[in-house]
Tab-separated table of C-alpha atoms in Angstrom:
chain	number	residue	atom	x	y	z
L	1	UNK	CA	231.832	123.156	18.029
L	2	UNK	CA	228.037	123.302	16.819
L	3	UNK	CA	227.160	121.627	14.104
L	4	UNK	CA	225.423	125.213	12.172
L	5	UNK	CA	228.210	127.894	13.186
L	6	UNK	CA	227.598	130.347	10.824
L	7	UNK	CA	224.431	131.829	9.210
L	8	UNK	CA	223.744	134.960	7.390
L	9	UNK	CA	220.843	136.462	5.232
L	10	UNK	CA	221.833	137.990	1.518
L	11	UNK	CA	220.174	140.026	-0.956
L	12	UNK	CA	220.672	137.589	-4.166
L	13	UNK	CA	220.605	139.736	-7.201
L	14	UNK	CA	224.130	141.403	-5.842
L	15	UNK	CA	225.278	139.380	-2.667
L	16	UNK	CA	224.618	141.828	-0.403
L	17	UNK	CA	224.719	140.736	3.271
L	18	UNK	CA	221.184	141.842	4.952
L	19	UNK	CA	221.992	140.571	8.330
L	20	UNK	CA	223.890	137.890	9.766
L	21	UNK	CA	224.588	136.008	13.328
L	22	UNK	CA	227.480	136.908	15.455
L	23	UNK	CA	230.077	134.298	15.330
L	24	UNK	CA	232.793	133.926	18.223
L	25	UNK	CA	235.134	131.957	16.010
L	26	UNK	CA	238.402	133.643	15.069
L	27	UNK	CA	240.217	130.101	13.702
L	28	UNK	CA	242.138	131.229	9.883
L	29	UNK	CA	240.125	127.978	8.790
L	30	UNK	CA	236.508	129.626	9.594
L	31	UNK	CA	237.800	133.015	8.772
L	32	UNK	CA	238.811	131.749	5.359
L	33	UNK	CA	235.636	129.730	4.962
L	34	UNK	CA	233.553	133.184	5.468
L	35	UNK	CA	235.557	134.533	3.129
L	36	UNK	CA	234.333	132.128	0.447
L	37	UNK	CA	231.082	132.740	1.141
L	38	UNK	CA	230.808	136.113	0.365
L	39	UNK	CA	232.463	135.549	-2.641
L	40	UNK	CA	229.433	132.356	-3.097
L	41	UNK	CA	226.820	135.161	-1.869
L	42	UNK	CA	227.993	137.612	-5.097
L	43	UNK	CA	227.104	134.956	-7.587
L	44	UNK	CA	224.167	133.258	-6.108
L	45	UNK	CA	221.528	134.821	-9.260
L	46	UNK	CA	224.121	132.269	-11.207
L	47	UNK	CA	223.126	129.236	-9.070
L	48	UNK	CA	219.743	127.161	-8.707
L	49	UNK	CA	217.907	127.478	-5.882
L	50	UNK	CA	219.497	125.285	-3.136
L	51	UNK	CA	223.335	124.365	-2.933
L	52	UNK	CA	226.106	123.224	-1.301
L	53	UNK	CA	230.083	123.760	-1.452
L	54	UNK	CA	232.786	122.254	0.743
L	55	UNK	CA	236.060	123.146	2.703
L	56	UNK	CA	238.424	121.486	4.405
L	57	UNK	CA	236.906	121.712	7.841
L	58	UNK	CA	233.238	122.863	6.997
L	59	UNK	CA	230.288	122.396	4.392
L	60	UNK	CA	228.771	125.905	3.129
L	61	UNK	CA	224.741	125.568	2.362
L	62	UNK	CA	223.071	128.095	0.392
L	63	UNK	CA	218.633	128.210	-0.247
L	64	UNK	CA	217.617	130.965	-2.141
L	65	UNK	CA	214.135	131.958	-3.403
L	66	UNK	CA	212.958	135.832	-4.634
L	67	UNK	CA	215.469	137.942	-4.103
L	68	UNK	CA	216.471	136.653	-0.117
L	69	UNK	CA	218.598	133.820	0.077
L	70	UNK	CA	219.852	132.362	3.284
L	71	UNK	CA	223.883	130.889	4.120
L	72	UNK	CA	225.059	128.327	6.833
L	73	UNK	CA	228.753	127.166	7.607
L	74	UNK	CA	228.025	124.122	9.074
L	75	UNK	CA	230.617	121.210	10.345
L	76	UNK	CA	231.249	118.066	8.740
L	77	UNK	CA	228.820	116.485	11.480
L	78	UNK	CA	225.354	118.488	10.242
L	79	UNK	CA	223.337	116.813	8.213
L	80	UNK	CA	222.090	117.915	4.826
L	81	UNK	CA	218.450	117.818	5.829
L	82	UNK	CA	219.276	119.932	8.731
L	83	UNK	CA	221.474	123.154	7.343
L	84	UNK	CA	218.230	123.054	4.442
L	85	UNK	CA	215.566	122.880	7.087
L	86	UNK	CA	217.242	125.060	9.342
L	87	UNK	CA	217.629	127.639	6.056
L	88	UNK	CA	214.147	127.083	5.318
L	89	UNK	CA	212.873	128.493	8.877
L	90	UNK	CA	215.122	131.493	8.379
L	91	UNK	CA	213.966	132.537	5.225
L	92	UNK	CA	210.251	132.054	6.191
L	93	UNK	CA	211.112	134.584	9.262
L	94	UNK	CA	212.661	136.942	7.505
L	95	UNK	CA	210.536	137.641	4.492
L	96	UNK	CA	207.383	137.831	7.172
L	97	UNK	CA	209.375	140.383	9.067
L	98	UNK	CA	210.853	142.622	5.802
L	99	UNK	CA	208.346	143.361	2.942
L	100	UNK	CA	210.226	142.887	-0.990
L	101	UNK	CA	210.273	146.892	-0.980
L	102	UNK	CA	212.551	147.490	2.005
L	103	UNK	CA	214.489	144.409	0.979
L	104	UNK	CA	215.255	145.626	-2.619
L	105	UNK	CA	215.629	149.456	-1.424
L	106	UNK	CA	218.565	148.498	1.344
L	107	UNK	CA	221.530	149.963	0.372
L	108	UNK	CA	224.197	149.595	2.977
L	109	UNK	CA	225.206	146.001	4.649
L	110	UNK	CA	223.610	144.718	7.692
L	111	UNK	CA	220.664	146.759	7.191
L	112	UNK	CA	218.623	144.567	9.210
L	113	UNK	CA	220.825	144.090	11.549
L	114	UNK	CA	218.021	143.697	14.431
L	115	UNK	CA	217.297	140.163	13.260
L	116	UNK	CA	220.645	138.744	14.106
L	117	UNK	CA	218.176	137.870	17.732
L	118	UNK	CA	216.290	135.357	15.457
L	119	UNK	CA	219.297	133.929	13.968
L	120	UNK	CA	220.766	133.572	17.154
L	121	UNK	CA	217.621	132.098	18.464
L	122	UNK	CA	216.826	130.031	15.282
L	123	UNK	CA	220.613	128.574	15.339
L	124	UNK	CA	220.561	127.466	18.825
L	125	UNK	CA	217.584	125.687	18.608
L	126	UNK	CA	218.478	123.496	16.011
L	127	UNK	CA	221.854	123.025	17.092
L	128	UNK	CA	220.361	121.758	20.686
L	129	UNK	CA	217.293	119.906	19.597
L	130	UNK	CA	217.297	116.473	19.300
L	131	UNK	CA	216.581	114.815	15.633
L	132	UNK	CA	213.328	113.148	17.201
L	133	UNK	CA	212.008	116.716	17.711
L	134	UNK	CA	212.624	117.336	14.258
L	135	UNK	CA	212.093	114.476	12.482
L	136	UNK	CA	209.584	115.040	10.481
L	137	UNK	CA	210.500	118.436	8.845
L	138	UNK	CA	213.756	116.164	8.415
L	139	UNK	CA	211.853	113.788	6.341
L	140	UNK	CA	209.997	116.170	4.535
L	141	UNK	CA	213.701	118.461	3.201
L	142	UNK	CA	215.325	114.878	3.032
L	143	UNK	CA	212.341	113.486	0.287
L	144	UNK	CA	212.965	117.150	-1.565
L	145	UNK	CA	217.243	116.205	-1.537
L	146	UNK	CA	216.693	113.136	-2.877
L	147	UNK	CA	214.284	114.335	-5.646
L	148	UNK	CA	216.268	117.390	-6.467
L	149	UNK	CA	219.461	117.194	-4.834
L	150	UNK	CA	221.019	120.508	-4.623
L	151	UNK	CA	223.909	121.737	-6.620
L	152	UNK	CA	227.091	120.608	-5.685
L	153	UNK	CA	229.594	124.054	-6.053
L	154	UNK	CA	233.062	123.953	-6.222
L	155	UNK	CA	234.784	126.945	-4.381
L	156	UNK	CA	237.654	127.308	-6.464
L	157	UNK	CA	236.305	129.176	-9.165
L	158	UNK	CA	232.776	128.814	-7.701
L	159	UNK	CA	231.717	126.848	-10.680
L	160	UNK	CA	228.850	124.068	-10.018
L	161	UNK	CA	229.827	120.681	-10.383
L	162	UNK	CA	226.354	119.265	-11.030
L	163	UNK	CA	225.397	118.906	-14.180
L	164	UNK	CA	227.976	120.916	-15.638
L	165	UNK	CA	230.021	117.805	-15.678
L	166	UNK	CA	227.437	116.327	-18.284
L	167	UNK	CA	227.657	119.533	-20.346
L	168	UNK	CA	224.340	120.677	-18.694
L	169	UNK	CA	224.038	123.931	-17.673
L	170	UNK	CA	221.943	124.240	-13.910
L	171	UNK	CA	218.612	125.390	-14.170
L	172	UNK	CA	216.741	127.348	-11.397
L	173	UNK	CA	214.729	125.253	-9.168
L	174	UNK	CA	211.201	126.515	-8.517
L	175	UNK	CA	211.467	128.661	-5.927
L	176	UNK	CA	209.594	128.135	-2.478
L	177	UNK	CA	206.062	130.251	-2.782
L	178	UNK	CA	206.416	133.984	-0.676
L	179	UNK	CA	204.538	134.145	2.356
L	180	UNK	CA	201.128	134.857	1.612
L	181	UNK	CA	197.212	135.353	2.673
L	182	UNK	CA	194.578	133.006	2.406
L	183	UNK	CA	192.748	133.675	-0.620
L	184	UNK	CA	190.174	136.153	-1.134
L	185	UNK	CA	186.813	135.800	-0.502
L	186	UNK	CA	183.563	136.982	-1.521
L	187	UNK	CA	183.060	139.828	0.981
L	188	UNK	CA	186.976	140.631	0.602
L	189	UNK	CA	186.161	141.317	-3.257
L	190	UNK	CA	183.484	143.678	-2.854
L	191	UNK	CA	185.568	145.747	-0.589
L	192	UNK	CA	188.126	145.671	-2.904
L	193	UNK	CA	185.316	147.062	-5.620
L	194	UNK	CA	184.273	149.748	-3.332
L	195	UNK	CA	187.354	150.984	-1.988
L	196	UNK	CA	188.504	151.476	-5.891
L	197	UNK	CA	184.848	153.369	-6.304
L	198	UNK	CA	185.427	155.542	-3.186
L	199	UNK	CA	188.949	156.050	-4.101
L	200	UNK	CA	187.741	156.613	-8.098
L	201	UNK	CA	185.142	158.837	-6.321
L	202	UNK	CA	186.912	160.925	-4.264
L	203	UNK	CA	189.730	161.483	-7.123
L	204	UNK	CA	187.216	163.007	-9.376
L	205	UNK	CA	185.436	165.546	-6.915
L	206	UNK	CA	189.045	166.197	-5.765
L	207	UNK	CA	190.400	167.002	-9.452
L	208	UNK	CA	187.242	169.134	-10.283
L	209	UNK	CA	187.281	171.169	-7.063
L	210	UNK	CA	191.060	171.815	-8.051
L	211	UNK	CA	190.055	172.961	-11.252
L	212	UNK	CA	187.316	175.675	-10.098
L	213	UNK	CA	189.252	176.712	-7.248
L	214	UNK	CA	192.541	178.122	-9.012
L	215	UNK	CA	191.736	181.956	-8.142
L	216	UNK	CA	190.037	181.189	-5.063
L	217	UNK	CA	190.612	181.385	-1.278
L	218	UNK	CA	192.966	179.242	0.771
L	219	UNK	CA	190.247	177.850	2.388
L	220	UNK	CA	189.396	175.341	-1.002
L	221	UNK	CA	193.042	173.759	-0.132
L	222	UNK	CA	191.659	171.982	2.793
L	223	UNK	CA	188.716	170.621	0.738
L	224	UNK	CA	191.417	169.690	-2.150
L	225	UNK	CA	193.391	167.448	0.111
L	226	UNK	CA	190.437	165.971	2.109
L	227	UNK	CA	189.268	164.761	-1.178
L	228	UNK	CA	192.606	163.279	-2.605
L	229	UNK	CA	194.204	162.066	0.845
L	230	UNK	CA	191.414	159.175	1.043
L	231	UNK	CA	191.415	158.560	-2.143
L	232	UNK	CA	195.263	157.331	-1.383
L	233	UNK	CA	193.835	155.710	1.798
L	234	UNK	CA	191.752	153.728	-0.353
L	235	UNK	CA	193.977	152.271	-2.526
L	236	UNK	CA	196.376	151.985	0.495
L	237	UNK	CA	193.669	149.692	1.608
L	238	UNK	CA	193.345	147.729	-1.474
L	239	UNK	CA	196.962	146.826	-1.544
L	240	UNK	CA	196.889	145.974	2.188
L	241	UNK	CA	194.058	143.495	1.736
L	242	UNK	CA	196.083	141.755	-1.575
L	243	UNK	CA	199.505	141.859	-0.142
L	244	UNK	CA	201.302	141.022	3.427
L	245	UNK	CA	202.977	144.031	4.796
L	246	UNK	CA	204.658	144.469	8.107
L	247	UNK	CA	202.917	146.359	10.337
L	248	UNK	CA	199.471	145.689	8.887
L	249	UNK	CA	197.533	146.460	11.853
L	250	UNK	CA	198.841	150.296	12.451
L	251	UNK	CA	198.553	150.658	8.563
L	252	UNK	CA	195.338	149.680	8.513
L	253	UNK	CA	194.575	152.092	11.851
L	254	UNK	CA	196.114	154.711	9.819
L	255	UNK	CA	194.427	154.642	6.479
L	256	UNK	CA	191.302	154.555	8.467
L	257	UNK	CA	192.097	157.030	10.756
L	258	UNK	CA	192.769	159.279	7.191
L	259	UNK	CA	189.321	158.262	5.073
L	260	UNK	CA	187.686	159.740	8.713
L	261	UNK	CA	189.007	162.319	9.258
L	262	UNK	CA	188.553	163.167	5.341
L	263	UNK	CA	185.149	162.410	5.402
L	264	UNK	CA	184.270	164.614	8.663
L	265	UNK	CA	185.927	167.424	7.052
L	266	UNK	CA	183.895	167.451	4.332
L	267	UNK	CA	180.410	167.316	5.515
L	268	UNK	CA	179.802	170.480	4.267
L	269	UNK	CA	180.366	169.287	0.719
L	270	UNK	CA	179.002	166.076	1.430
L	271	UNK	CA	175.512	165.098	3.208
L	272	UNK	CA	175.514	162.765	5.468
L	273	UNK	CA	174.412	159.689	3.943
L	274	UNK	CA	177.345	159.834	1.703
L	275	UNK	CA	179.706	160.602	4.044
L	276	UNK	CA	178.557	157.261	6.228
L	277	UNK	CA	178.776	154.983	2.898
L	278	UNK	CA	182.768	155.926	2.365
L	279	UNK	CA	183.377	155.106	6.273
L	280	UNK	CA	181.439	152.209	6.146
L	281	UNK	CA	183.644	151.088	2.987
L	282	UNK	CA	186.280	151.858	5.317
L	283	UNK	CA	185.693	150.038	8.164
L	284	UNK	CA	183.927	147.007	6.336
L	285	UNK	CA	187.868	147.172	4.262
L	286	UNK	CA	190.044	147.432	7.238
L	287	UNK	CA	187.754	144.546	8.984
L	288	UNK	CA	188.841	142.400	5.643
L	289	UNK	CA	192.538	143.245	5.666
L	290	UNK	CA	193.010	142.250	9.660
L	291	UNK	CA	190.723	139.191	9.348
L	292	UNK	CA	192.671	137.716	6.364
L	293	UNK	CA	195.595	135.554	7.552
L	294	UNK	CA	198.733	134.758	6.375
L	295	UNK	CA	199.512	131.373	5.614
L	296	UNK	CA	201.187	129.155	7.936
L	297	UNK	CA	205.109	128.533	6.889
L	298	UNK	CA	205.105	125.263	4.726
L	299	UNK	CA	207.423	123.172	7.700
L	300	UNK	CA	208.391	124.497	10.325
L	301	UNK	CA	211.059	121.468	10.593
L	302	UNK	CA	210.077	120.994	14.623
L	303	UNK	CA	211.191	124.904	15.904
């Protein structure tokens, strides 16, 4: 038997199972211990952020951070250090694949049940790699243990044995920072600054065309939207520059694609010197947004 059997990814705030790897073991001991936990995964917003519980023939780990935690059944054989590190790479894969939106808007189980591949993947690697190849991500989770060592759960009851022993009740650990750009520079501000003014911009000629054009011809319509459908582009483009999104690069292609078209449209209503400023804005924003990278995962733990 591997030492990580099990692994699945839940939605903390209610336990709900996102997506999870496809186990081939049909023992009543395993069966029971995945039974436990779901009943763990319903009460992780109780728990701090990293924690452990034990049955008679496997460990259960838990690391949780945002609203995505991460579960292992692991055998007696697996190391702390390892389930954690091995939990640590799944959650940094998932929450670059699945923005906090679709995450918090999933309402049925196994929504993403696509990344069961990277479990797979993820599980196999660390169950066949030796501990040189990993040893220091090992080191690194092993330093964190022994700082903070995670909360010891009891499954009966589910109540935490840490702490609560010593009449303290758990607190949260700090969770483990989301995945994120590198931080904004100088040229990625003034974008920013005239995307808003373009988007501010476009509103406001939008809004006033709409207000002389109530008991006019059809044609005005077109005008109406090619003033207010880049002004959404351009605060489309804002948010795409300040937060990671999946997909980034057709987004991007997209928006721009719309503040184009938009501006082409109008060039009756706009002379050309204007209309070349709000693509320029455009293209010197969607040049910011694909050039800004996201951070590299804080250990990759050897994988």
């Amino acid at each position: 038997m591997p030492m990580i059997v099990f692994a699945s990814v839940v939605r903390v705030r209610d336990g709900l199972p996102l997506s999870a790897s496809t186990d081939f073991y049909h023992a009543q001991e395993f069966l029971e211990c995945r039974r436990q936990l779901k009943t763990l995964a319903q009460r992780l917003a109780q728990y701090p952020g990293r924690g452990s519980a034990e049955s008679r023939d496997f460990h259960i780990y838990f690391s949780s951070s945002g609203d995505v935690a991460c579960m292992a059944i692991c055998s007696h054989q697996c190391p702390a250090a390892m389930a954690f590190c091995f939990l640590e790479t799944l959650w940094w894969d998932f929450v670059a694949s699945y923005d906090t939106m679709c995450i918090g808007l999933a309402s049925r189980p196994y929504a993403f049940l696509e990344f069961d591949s990277v479990i797979q993947k993820t599980k196999w690697h660390f169950n066949h790699m030796r501990s040189s190849q990993m040893k220091s991500g090992l080191e690194k989770i092993q330093e964190e243990l022994d700082f903070q060592p995670p909360a010891v759960l009891s499954l009966e009851g589910s109540d935490v044995a840490n702490g609560m022993l010593n009449g303290h009740t758990p607190v949260h650990s700090e969770p483990a920072a989301q995945p994120g750009c590198y931080p904004v520079t100088a040229l990625g501000v003034l974008s920013l600054i005239l995307n808003i003014m373009c988007a501010a911009l476009n509103l406001i000629r939008g809004v006033h065309l709409a207000e002389h054009s109530l008991q006019v011809a059809q044609e005005e319509v077109g005008n109406i939207l090619a003033f207010f459908i880049p002004s959404v582009a351009c605060l489309v483009q804002c948010y795409l520059y300040l937060f990671y999104s999946p997909a980034r690069t057709l987004k991007v292609v997209l928006m721009l694609a719309f503040i184009c078209l938009g501006n082409v449209y109008l060039h009756g209503l706009r002379n050309t010197w204007q209309i070349l400023f709000h693509i320029g804005v455009a293209f010197l924003s969607s040049y910011q947004i694909l050039t800004r990278q996201l951070q590299e995962r804080q250990s990759d733990c050897g994988v």
